[in-house]
């Protein structure tokens, strides 16, 4: 089996994490998983949704979007159609759930962290790149809150990152790009903490059901990839 | 650990599958997982969506809804709000993906199977009950197509069923009801074929990340539960 | 003239009223007019709409829906289309207006009664079945409020019920089913109180205008039918 | 009993019907029932809705709107809110149904008559004024079609008009204006043909149910009022 | 060059300004620029939008609409489509911006002036007629506020009016009607105060770019036309 | 007068035009006017809107959006609100109109050029930067069409660019940034061709009306600025 990109089966794409990518947000990161490029911002907004008012805690919510020509064929603009598509809704719920596991909401005060992940170029794995990059933006926003005296201690609980794994031409591979993703037998997105704890697993058989052995092999690859991503996140945060 | 319902940790709720529940649909099933009750219909509709036209295959798509007072507190009606909520979208995409794995779309002709899962009473596990019941409705609709001469051989590929598993008060449990679900540390929905192949796994850490051991224990429970559900599906189909 | 069902011209279909059909709502009724089956729930929700705030009275509002495959051909789901159709709006306004005539809103406290009528199987007369069944759900909800000490005396003013009448093949008939309804010259829906007072009359000439004599004959049939429905409502409430 | 306007109980308001009110539509009428003023246009548009294609017949449909400041208090603009309200939907369906009874759709060719009734000033009875005025616009549009050679014979079947009646302070009155309408015990809208045939009756008990005798008295008033309106319609059409 | 209407190149159409056109609004004007007819109302509504609360000032906002058959071919009703079109949005923003320049919002109290411009017949220049007519409605509403004691001094800052100019068959012309507008090389809408101050200029090259000289010639025509419109506004206000 | 940025009154911000910014679009440009950064893509899509079908010409349309945190305070995402705001609609109509003046649509074939301008960081002048950058993307897309043999000769008619000018603290200034824009007395956006022809002028008095002299001074600045921008566009296209 030869991957279209020539990568080893357990090899991530080139990962780049650029902090302070735009200047207004409390955390702003450009994350690149190869040709997949996502702008991830974390905004600290006073107030919480109605269902949390008066409970002395904060909230974190995420939105996801793709620029219309981030893809090979232009997609309709969701704002113009007046509706977010089902895939968008599914992805932004996953991003929000995952990042809530990284933050102690009871230490946020009555503030909401708005995460925005906007794909400017897509080549597979936009949701996993979004989670990985957005976590760095969250870390920056938490540091900003502490520096501003808005929180006494950082609400950050743990580092999390995410990667996709799959079965491509019968073999487990790490970090699928678009040519692999669109032909994979099985696709699985994994979100993990830096201590190996599992935050979210979403595995889908695209054509044939997959076996427990395949599942185990994919999970092993994901663990390794996420450990590498955690390291890159730490390195990015260590700069400047 | 005592489950609120008094069930054993590996014990399903009382499962009831009632076929021909309503009279118009090609497949119509009332599925009950204890107090969770869902009407699942499969409708055979001529034609396919634009992206499949002329490709001599069919399609399967699913929609999910909850009656406003299927829950303890009345929820707003999505039709009146003019929008399906994010949870609804996520669930109906899961149902559709899962059931497409059960049907050979190339044998359907240019027809669309519309699956409708409408929850009339909710007590946890509505998405797994929906998939389990809808599969029986699909089986009935496929039999109807064959009897009508609309297909030469049944497009049904395999039996699938779904169940939830979770970690409740530190222990893995099968088929969570609402009191468990709303307090679980981890919640996982599994869809499997009757040969043990995995169709979909969605595991979410609600509070703390979960370990691979916990994951393995949950998956084992799910396999056992799905085998029981497959048996009940077969029995239901064997009647009349 | 022979009715498709073989019924006499002044004969109702088999009417069944099942209380406590689902367990969460304060009033929950499955009403069946022959093959027409509607789940009617009455929910007591604290608060009133803005235009009534501070006026020390309550409100009653109704919503109506049909499951997509309650009909012979699958209808699009209104929640997915993002809009309730004109017929739905018209019917739910009729249900709400009718039931407000049955309740003394000044005795409700600042609470809103939400009526939900969801058709699970349609065979003509869904709006009249909805009103008839929903009144029983309202009665149960009022009893619940009294039992809970939320009201001192029951806000229930009177029993109401509803039935359709029409001119079918030149003759007045009671309680039209779908084969009659789709071929009737004239269709009229009547809502009456148990003392014969008229709450609402909506008569429509489908093809030819109708005469005052035809109108009088239809109204007479409606009175008789509603008296029978009132009796069945009382019997249902007398149980358990 | 003294009516706020000083009118007799069986007295219409001043009725004015101005044809060719605007210049683009095939039929364009300003109808005034006292201070209620509605622009009614009938537009002949080639083509029919999908459900009628290829059936060699036409269609008639109606839309209704109120200018935001046609009323004492400014109402939100429905186009800006992105949704027509329930009352609007109910009224436009009534207008469409009523006028379809006036036109032989099988003689229209594959054309659609679009009726637009836009209230520029409201003082009660906007729906009955709309139907009465729109019928004149339809008659003009039918004459235009004949003159243009688009139809061989006029599809107009009969003249129809509409008026409201009600019980005001215990007495039946004809053609309620806003001060009466907002205090009436009962409100009934009647649409009749010029031969006395009934097209539509919609009677609603606002507070107390009404009796058959009250109903009969209202219907008698309506018949008289509609006969007068039919005469005014004929006179308007007789002018140039 | 001969204008389709036979007008001189610097000649306005017949302008008519009718005050108190409808009776409910604080200011209500029918403005006619030849065959273009627009109902302009100014409504005084207590309260301001959220972003201005507590700032002791008022607000002015405008909405614009066209009756479906104000045009040669029937347009879809925006309320029915659930969305205002781009042209509508652009025009109502222009109307609002222009009229805010005529009112001292700090003298309005916490009130909002809602301007509604509804085109009942269109023949080109609906936006300029709207602004010109709406200013008279605003003047009337300001006088009403003063007479009611709701403001101490009139918040009216200056008179404004608007006219279109363009290059038609190579020559600058004033106040384009539809036959000119749809064939113009360049179209420019100008809003000016009665002292010649410029409020808004929007010039658009429809086909070829235009030169500064052409621009200057158009601006000169606009100044003259607006001076005439200001005179007609004053005359209208001078009447009873 | 001292500009907040220290620039001369006739000095542009640092302008950067980066071609091939993303890889999928036929033309993809990152344009920077100082801290204002916009991704402009031009997509060639087969087909034209219904109103142009069969007319052997193409079309060009534009959409505009801002990432939620491109601004100092997070804005709601339009896709999530289900509606593009009025400002967005106004801007994207301006971009589309302006660029249609740069392209000979009759030479495009039945293709549509979709322009997408997405602001990733805002500091005033996003619409003028969008037009300036999008023109370069269009030029690249036209070259691509020619290279692909989809057109015989380039449909590009002329170079256009756009800049804002305004009166800031009484003096005319070029290319306003956000601190100036939010305090300007007058704001004007000018679109011009490289031969000095005017494509679009939109001048708005924010507080006081402006005079013809002020207008002339602003227009002069705009001409100079646009000439510089045209030069930068040419230089960018000259590279690789």
Coordinates of N, CA, C and O in Angstrom, one line a residue, chain D residues 21-26 35 37 39 41-45 63-84 92 114-118 120-123, chain E residues 21-26 35 37 39 41-45 63-84 92 114-118 120-123:
Chain D
X21 N -57.2 51.3 -10.2 CA -56.6 52.1 -9.2 C -55.1 52.2 -9.4 O -54.5 53.3 -9.3
X22 N -54.4 51.1 -9.8 CA -53.0 51.2 -10.3 C -53.0 50.7 -11.7 O -54.0 50.0 -12.1
X23 N -51.9 51.0 -12.4 CA -52.0 50.8 -13.9 C -51.4 49.5 -14.4 O -51.7 49.2 -15.6
X24 N -50.6 48.8 -13.6 CA -50.0 47.7 -14.2 C -50.8 46.4 -14.2 O -50.7 45.6 -15.1
X25 N -51.6 46.2 -13.2 CA -52.3 44.9 -13.0 C -53.5 44.8 -14.0 O -54.1 45.7 -14.4
X26 N -53.8 43.5 -14.4 CA -54.9 43.2 -15.3 C -56.2 43.6 -14.6 O -57.2 44.1 -15.3
X35 N -63.6 53.4 6.7 CA -62.2 53.7 6.8 C -61.3 52.5 6.5 O -60.1 52.6 6.6
X37 N -59.5 50.4 3.9 CA -59.1 50.6 2.5 C -58.1 49.5 2.1 O -57.1 49.3 2.7
X39 N -56.1 47.7 -1.4 CA -55.8 47.6 -2.8 C -55.8 46.1 -3.2 O -55.1 45.3 -2.6
X41 N -55.4 43.6 -6.4 CA -55.1 43.4 -7.8 C -55.2 41.9 -8.2 O -55.0 41.0 -7.4
X42 N -55.5 41.7 -9.4 CA -55.6 40.4 -10.0 C -54.6 40.4 -11.2 O -54.7 41.2 -12.1
X43 N -53.6 39.5 -11.1 CA -52.5 39.4 -12.1 C -52.7 38.1 -12.8 O -52.8 37.0 -12.2
X44 N -52.6 38.1 -14.1 CA -52.7 36.9 -14.9 C -51.2 36.5 -15.2 O -50.5 37.3 -15.9
X45 N -50.8 35.4 -14.7 CA -49.4 34.9 -14.9 C -49.4 33.6 -15.6 O -50.1 32.6 -15.1
X63 N -52.8 36.3 -1.9 CA -51.9 36.7 -0.8 C -52.5 38.0 -0.2 O -53.1 38.8 -0.9
X64 N -52.2 38.2 1.1 CA -52.8 39.3 1.8 C -51.7 39.9 2.7 O -50.8 39.2 3.1
X65 N -51.7 41.2 2.8 CA -50.8 41.8 3.7 C -51.3 43.1 4.2 O -52.3 43.7 3.7
X66 N -50.8 43.6 5.3 CA -51.1 44.9 5.8 C -49.9 45.8 5.8 O -48.8 45.4 6.3
X67 N -50.0 47.0 5.3 CA -48.9 47.9 5.5 C -48.7 48.1 7.0 O -49.6 48.1 7.8
X68 N -47.4 48.2 7.4 CA -47.1 48.3 8.8 C -47.9 49.3 9.6 O -48.3 49.1 10.7
X69 N -48.2 50.5 9.0 CA -48.9 51.5 9.7 C -50.3 51.7 9.2 O -50.9 52.7 9.3
X70 N -50.9 50.5 8.7 CA -52.3 50.6 8.4 C -53.2 50.5 9.6 O -54.4 50.8 9.6
X71 N -52.5 50.3 10.7 CA -53.2 50.1 12.0 C -52.9 51.2 13.0 O -51.9 51.9 12.8
X72 N -53.6 51.2 14.1 CA -53.4 52.3 15.1 C -52.0 52.2 15.7 O -51.4 53.3 15.9
X73 N -51.5 51.0 16.0 CA -50.2 50.9 16.4 C -49.4 50.2 15.3 O -49.9 49.3 14.6
X74 N -48.2 50.6 15.1 CA -47.4 50.1 14.0 C -47.1 48.6 14.2 O -46.6 48.2 15.3
X75 N -47.4 47.8 13.2 CA -47.1 46.3 13.3 C -45.7 46.1 12.6 O -45.4 46.8 11.7
X76 N -45.0 45.1 13.1 CA -43.8 44.7 12.4 C -44.1 44.3 10.9 O -45.1 43.7 10.7
X77 N -43.2 44.6 10.1 CA -43.3 44.2 8.6 C -43.0 42.7 8.5 O -41.9 42.3 8.9
X78 N -43.9 42.0 7.9 CA -43.7 40.6 7.8 C -42.5 40.2 6.9 O -41.8 39.2 7.2
X79 N -42.2 41.0 5.9 CA -41.1 40.7 5.1 C -39.8 40.8 5.9 O -38.8 40.1 5.7
X80 N -39.7 41.8 6.8 CA -38.5 42.0 7.6 C -38.4 40.9 8.7 O -37.3 40.5 9.0
X81 N -39.5 40.5 9.2 CA -39.5 39.4 10.2 C -39.2 38.0 9.5 O -38.9 37.0 10.2
X82 N -39.4 38.0 8.2 CA -39.1 36.7 7.5 C -40.2 35.7 7.6 O -39.9 34.5 7.3
X83 N -41.4 36.1 7.9 CA -42.4 35.1 8.1 C -43.8 35.8 8.1 O -44.0 36.9 8.7
X84 N -44.7 35.2 7.4 CA -46.1 35.7 7.5 C -46.7 35.2 8.8 O -46.6 34.0 9.1
X92 N -55.5 34.8 3.9 CA -55.2 34.7 2.5 C -55.7 33.3 1.9 O -56.1 33.2 0.8
X114 N -53.1 35.5 -9.8 CA -52.6 35.9 -8.5 C -53.4 37.1 -7.9 O -53.4 38.1 -8.5
X115 N -54.0 36.9 -6.8 CA -54.8 37.9 -6.2 C -53.9 38.5 -5.0 O -53.4 37.8 -4.2
X116 N -53.7 39.8 -5.0 CA -53.0 40.5 -3.9 C -53.9 41.5 -3.3 O -54.4 42.4 -3.9
X117 N -54.1 41.3 -2.0 CA -55.0 42.2 -1.2 C -54.1 42.9 -0.2 O -53.6 42.2 0.7
X118 N -53.8 44.2 -0.4 CA -52.9 44.9 0.6 C -53.7 46.0 1.2 O -54.2 46.9 0.6
X120 N -54.2 49.2 3.1 CA -53.4 50.4 3.4 C -54.0 51.2 4.6 O -53.3 52.0 5.2
X121 N -55.2 50.9 5.0 CA -55.8 51.5 6.2 C -56.8 50.5 6.7 O -57.7 50.0 6.0
X122 N -56.7 50.2 8.0 CA -57.6 49.2 8.6 C -58.5 49.7 9.6 O -58.1 50.5 10.5
X123 N -59.8 49.3 9.5 CA -60.8 49.7 10.5 C -61.8 48.6 10.7 O -63.0 48.9 10.8
Chain E
X21 N -52.6 61.0 4.1 CA -53.1 60.1 3.1 C -53.8 58.9 3.8 O -54.8 58.4 3.4
X22 N -53.2 58.4 4.9 CA -53.9 57.5 5.8 C -54.0 58.1 7.1 O -53.3 59.0 7.5
X23 N -54.9 57.5 8.0 CA -55.3 58.3 9.2 C -54.5 57.9 10.4 O -54.6 58.6 11.4
X24 N -53.9 56.7 10.5 CA -53.4 56.2 11.8 C -52.0 56.8 12.1 O -51.7 57.1 13.2
X25 N -51.1 57.0 11.0 CA -49.7 57.3 11.3 C -49.6 58.8 11.7 O -50.4 59.6 11.3
X26 N -48.6 59.1 12.5 CA -48.3 60.4 12.9 C -47.9 61.3 11.7 O -48.2 62.5 11.7
X35 N -45.8 58.6 -12.6 CA -46.6 57.4 -12.3 C -46.0 56.6 -11.2 O -46.5 55.5 -10.9
X37 N -45.7 56.0 -7.4 CA -46.5 56.4 -6.3 C -46.1 55.6 -5.1 O -46.1 54.4 -5.1
X39 N -46.5 55.3 -0.7 CA -47.1 55.7 0.5 C -45.9 55.8 1.6 O -45.3 54.8 1.8
X41 N -45.0 56.6 5.5 CA -45.5 57.0 6.8 C -44.4 57.1 7.8 O -43.4 56.4 7.7
X42 N -44.6 58.0 8.8 CA -43.6 58.1 9.9 C -44.4 57.8 11.2 O -45.4 58.4 11.4
X43 N -43.9 56.8 11.9 CA -44.6 56.4 13.1 C -43.7 56.6 14.3 O -42.5 56.3 14.2
X44 N -44.2 57.2 15.3 CA -43.5 57.5 16.5 C -43.7 56.4 17.5 O -44.8 56.2 17.9
X45 N -42.7 55.6 17.8 CA -42.8 54.4 18.6 C -41.9 54.6 19.9 O -40.7 54.9 19.7
X63 N -38.0 51.2 6.5 CA -38.3 50.0 5.7 C -39.0 50.4 4.4 O -39.7 51.3 4.4
X64 N -38.7 49.6 3.4 CA -39.2 49.8 2.1 C -39.8 48.6 1.5 O -39.3 47.5 1.8
X65 N -40.8 48.7 0.8 CA -41.4 47.5 0.1 C -42.1 47.9 -1.1 O -42.4 49.1 -1.3
X66 N -42.3 46.9 -2.0 CA -43.1 47.2 -3.2 C -44.3 46.2 -3.2 O -44.1 45.0 -2.9
X67 N -45.5 46.7 -3.4 CA -46.6 45.8 -3.6 C -46.3 44.9 -4.8 O -45.7 45.3 -5.7
X68 N -46.7 43.6 -4.7 CA -46.3 42.6 -5.7 C -46.6 43.1 -7.1 O -45.9 42.9 -8.1
X69 N -47.8 43.8 -7.3 CA -48.1 44.2 -8.6 C -48.0 45.7 -8.8 O -48.6 46.3 -9.7
X70 N -47.0 46.3 -8.1 CA -46.7 47.7 -8.4 C -45.9 47.8 -9.7 O -45.7 48.9 -10.2
X71 N -45.4 46.7 -10.2 CA -44.6 46.6 -11.4 C -45.2 46.0 -12.6 O -46.3 45.3 -12.4
X72 N -44.7 46.1 -13.7 CA -45.3 45.6 -15.0 C -45.5 44.1 -14.9 O -46.5 43.6 -15.3
X73 N -44.5 43.4 -14.4 CA -44.7 41.9 -14.1 C -44.8 41.7 -12.6 O -44.1 42.4 -11.9
X74 N -45.7 40.8 -12.2 CA -45.8 40.6 -10.8 C -44.5 40.0 -10.1 O -44.0 39.1 -10.6
X75 N -44.1 40.7 -9.1 CA -42.9 40.2 -8.3 C -43.4 39.3 -7.2 O -44.5 39.6 -6.6
X76 N -42.6 38.4 -6.7 CA -43.0 37.6 -5.6 C -43.1 38.5 -4.3 O -42.3 39.5 -4.2
X77 N -44.0 38.2 -3.4 CA -44.1 38.9 -2.2 C -43.0 38.5 -1.2 O -42.8 37.4 -0.9
X78 N -42.3 39.5 -0.8 CA -41.1 39.2 0.1 C -41.6 38.5 1.4 O -40.9 37.7 1.9
X79 N -42.7 38.9 1.9 CA -43.2 38.3 3.2 C -43.4 36.8 3.0 O -43.2 36.0 3.8
X80 N -43.9 36.5 1.8 CA -44.2 35.0 1.5 C -42.9 34.3 1.2 O -42.8 33.1 1.6
X81 N -41.9 34.9 0.6 CA -40.6 34.3 0.4 C -39.8 34.2 1.6 O -38.8 33.5 1.7
X82 N -40.2 34.9 2.7 CA -39.5 34.9 3.9 C -38.2 35.7 4.0 O -37.4 35.4 4.8
X83 N -38.0 36.6 3.1 CA -36.8 37.3 3.0 C -36.9 38.5 2.2 O -37.5 38.5 1.1
X84 N -36.3 39.6 2.6 CA -36.2 40.8 1.8 C -35.1 40.7 0.8 O -34.0 40.2 1.2
X92 N -33.7 50.5 1.7 CA -34.2 51.0 3.0 C -33.0 51.5 3.8 O -33.2 52.4 4.7
X114 N -40.2 55.2 13.0 CA -40.2 54.2 11.9 C -40.7 54.8 10.7 O -41.9 55.2 10.6
X115 N -39.9 54.7 9.6 CA -40.3 55.2 8.3 C -40.7 54.0 7.5 O -39.9 53.0 7.4
X116 N -41.9 54.0 6.9 CA -42.3 52.9 6.0 C -42.6 53.5 4.6 O -43.5 54.4 4.5
X117 N -41.9 53.1 3.6 CA -42.1 53.5 2.3 C -42.6 52.3 1.4 O -41.9 51.4 1.2
X118 N -43.9 52.4 1.1 CA -44.5 51.3 0.3 C -44.9 51.7 -1.1 O -45.8 52.6 -1.2
X120 N -46.8 51.7 -4.3 CA -48.0 51.0 -4.8 C -48.0 51.0 -6.3 O -48.7 50.2 -6.9
X121 N -47.2 51.9 -6.9 CA -47.1 51.9 -8.4 C -45.7 52.4 -8.7 O -45.3 53.4 -8.2
X122 N -45.0 51.6 -9.6 CA -43.6 51.9 -9.8 C -43.4 52.3 -11.3 O -43.9 51.7 -12.2
X123 N -42.6 53.4 -11.5 CA -42.2 53.8 -12.8 C -40.9 54.5 -12.8 O -40.7 55.6 -13.4

